[in-house]
Coordinates of C-alpha atoms in Angstrom, one line a residue:
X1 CA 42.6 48.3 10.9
X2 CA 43.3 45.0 9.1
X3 CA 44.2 43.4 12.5
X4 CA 40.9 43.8 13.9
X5 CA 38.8 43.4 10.6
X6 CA 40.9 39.4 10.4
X7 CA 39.7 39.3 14.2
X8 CA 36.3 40.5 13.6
X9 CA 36.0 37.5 10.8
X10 CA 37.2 34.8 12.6
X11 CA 34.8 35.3 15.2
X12 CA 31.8 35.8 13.1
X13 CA 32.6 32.5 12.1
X14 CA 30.9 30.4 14.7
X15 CA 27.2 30.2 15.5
X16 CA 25.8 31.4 18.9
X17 CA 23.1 28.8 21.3
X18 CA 20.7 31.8 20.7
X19 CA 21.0 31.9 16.8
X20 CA 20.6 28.1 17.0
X21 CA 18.0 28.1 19.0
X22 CA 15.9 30.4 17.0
X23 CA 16.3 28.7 13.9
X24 CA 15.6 25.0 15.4
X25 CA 12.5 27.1 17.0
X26 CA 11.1 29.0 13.5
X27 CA 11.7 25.1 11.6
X28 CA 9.5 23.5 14.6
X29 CA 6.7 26.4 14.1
X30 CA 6.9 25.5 10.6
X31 CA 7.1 21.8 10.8
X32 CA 4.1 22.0 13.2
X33 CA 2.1 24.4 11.0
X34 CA 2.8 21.7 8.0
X35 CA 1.7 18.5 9.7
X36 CA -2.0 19.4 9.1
X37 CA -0.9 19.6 5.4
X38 CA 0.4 15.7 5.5
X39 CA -2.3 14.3 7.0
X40 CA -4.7 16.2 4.4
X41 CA -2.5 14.3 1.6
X42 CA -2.1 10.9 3.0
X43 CA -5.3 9.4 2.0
X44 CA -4.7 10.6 -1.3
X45 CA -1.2 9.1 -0.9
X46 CA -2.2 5.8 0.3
X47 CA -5.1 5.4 -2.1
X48 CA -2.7 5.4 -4.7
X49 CA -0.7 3.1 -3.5
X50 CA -3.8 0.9 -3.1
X51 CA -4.6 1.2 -6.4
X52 CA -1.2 0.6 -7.7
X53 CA -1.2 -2.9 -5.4
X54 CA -4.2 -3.9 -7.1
X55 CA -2.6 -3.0 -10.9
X56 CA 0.5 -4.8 -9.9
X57 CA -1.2 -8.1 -8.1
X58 CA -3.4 -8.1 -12.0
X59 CA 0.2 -8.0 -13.8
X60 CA 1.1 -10.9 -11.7
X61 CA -1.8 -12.6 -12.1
X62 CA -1.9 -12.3 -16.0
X63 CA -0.5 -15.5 -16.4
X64 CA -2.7 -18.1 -14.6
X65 CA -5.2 -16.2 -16.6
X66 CA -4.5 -18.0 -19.9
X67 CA -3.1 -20.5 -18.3
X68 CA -5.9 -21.9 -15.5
X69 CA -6.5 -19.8 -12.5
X70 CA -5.2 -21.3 -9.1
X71 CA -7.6 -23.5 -7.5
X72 CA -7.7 -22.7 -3.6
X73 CA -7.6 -26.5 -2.1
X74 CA -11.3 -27.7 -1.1
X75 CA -10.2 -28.1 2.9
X76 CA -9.6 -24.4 2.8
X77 CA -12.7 -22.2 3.2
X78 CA -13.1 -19.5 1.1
X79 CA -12.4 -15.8 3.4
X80 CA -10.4 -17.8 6.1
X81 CA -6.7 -17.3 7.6
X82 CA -6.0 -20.1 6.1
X83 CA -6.8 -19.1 2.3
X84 CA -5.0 -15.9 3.3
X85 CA -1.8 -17.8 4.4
X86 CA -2.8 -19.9 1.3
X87 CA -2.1 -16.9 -1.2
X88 CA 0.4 -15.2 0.3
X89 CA 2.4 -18.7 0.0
X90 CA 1.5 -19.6 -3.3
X91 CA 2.4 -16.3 -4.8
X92 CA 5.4 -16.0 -3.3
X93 CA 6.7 -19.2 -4.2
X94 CA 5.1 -19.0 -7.7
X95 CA 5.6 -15.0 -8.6
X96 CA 7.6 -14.2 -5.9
X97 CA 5.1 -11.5 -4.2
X98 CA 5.7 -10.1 -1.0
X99 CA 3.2 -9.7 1.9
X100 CA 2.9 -6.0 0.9
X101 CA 2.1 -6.2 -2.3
X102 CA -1.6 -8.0 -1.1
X103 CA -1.4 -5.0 1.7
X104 CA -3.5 -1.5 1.2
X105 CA -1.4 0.8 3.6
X106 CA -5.0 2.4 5.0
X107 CA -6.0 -0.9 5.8
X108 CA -3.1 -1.9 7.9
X109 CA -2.9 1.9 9.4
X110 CA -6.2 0.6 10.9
X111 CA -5.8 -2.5 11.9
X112 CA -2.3 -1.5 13.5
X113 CA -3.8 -1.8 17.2
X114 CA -5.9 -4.8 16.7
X115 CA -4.7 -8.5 18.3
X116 CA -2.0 -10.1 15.6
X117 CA -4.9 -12.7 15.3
X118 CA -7.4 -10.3 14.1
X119 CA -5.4 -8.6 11.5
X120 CA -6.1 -9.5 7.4
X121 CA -2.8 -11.4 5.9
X122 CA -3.8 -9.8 2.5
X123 CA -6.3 -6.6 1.9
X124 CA -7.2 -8.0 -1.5
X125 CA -9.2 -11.3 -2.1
X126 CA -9.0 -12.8 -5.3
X127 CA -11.7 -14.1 -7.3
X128 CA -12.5 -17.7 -7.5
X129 CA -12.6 -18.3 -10.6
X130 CA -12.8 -21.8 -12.2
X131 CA -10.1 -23.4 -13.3
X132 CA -10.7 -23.8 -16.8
X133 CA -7.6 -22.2 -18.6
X134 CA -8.4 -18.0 -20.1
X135 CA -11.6 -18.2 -17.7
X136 CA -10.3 -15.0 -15.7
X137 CA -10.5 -13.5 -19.4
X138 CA -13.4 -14.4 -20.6
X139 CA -15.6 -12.2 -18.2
X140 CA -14.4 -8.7 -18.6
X141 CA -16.6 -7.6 -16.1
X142 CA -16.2 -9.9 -13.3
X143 CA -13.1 -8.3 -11.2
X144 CA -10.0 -10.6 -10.4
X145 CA -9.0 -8.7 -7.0
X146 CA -11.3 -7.1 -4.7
X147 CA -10.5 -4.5 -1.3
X148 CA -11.8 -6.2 1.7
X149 CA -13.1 -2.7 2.8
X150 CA -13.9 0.4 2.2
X151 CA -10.8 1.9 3.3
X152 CA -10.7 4.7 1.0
X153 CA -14.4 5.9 1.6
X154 CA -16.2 5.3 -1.9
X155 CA -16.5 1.9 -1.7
X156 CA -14.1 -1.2 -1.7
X157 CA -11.7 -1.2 -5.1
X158 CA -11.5 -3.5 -7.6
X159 CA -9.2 -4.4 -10.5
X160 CA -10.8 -5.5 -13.5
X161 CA -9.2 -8.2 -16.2
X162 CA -8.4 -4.7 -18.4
X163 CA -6.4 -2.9 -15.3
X164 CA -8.8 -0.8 -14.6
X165 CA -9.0 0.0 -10.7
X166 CA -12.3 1.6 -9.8
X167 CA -14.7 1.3 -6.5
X168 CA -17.0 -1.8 -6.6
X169 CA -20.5 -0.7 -7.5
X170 CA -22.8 -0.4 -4.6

């Protein structure tokens, strides 16, 4: 009896293509059953990390605020490529800001299919504000990044001088 229970163990050992198969088969029905799930989170997901760009790009920012907001050169139009490429230079160099931290993932999710030529550099424009130094301060109100859409669906968001990230008013 011992000879055949050691033989009986050694073969349980080992899986067989069926077992396998059913369990890669019940973790696809499952997986498949869970990807409505994910998509039903994934704005919520994204929005947040919308919101946390905007709370970072203000930290960043806090600076120039007492110390004179930078002044976009006058041969650069305000909404171009250029100003785009403009920022996404400066800060680097200056703060040392990646291209995704001016990037709202729902933004880029949409444009993902559109011509290289047509897509936004940065998903955030900041506001001009005059150069005079703790201007971006004095004006609690006035927002110092803005959404370029409504990517989110209650309006474009905004970060405020206090960190506060909240829809623009329509």
């Amino acid at each position: 009896n011992k000879i055949n229970l050691v033989t009986f163990r050694k073969k349980a050992r080992a899986f067989t293509i069926l077992e396998i198969l059913a369990v890669l088969t019940i973790l696809g029905v499952l997986m498949a059953l869970s990807f409505p799930a994910f998509e039903k989170v994934r704005p919520l997901a994204e929005r947040l990390i919308c919101m946390n760009n905007l709370k970072n790009l203000r930290v960043a920012f806090s600076g120039y605020a007492t110390e004179g907001w930078p002044q976009i050169p006058k041969e650069i139009k305000l909404g171009s490529m250029a100003e785009q490429r403009w920022w996404l230079e400066k800060t680097e160099k200056e703060l040392g800001l990646s291209k995704s931290a001016w990037q709202c993932p729902t933004i880029r999710r949409q444009f993902a299919s559109a011509p290289e030529k047509d897509r936004p550099l940065i998903h955030y424009l900041p506001t001009p504000f005059s150069k005079d130094a703790n201007r971006a301060n004095k004006n609690t109100q006035m927002p110092w990044f803005i959404e370029i859409g409504d990517a989110h669906g209650q309006g474009n968001l905004l970060v405020r001088q206090n960190g506060t990230v909240e829809p623009a008013p329509k």
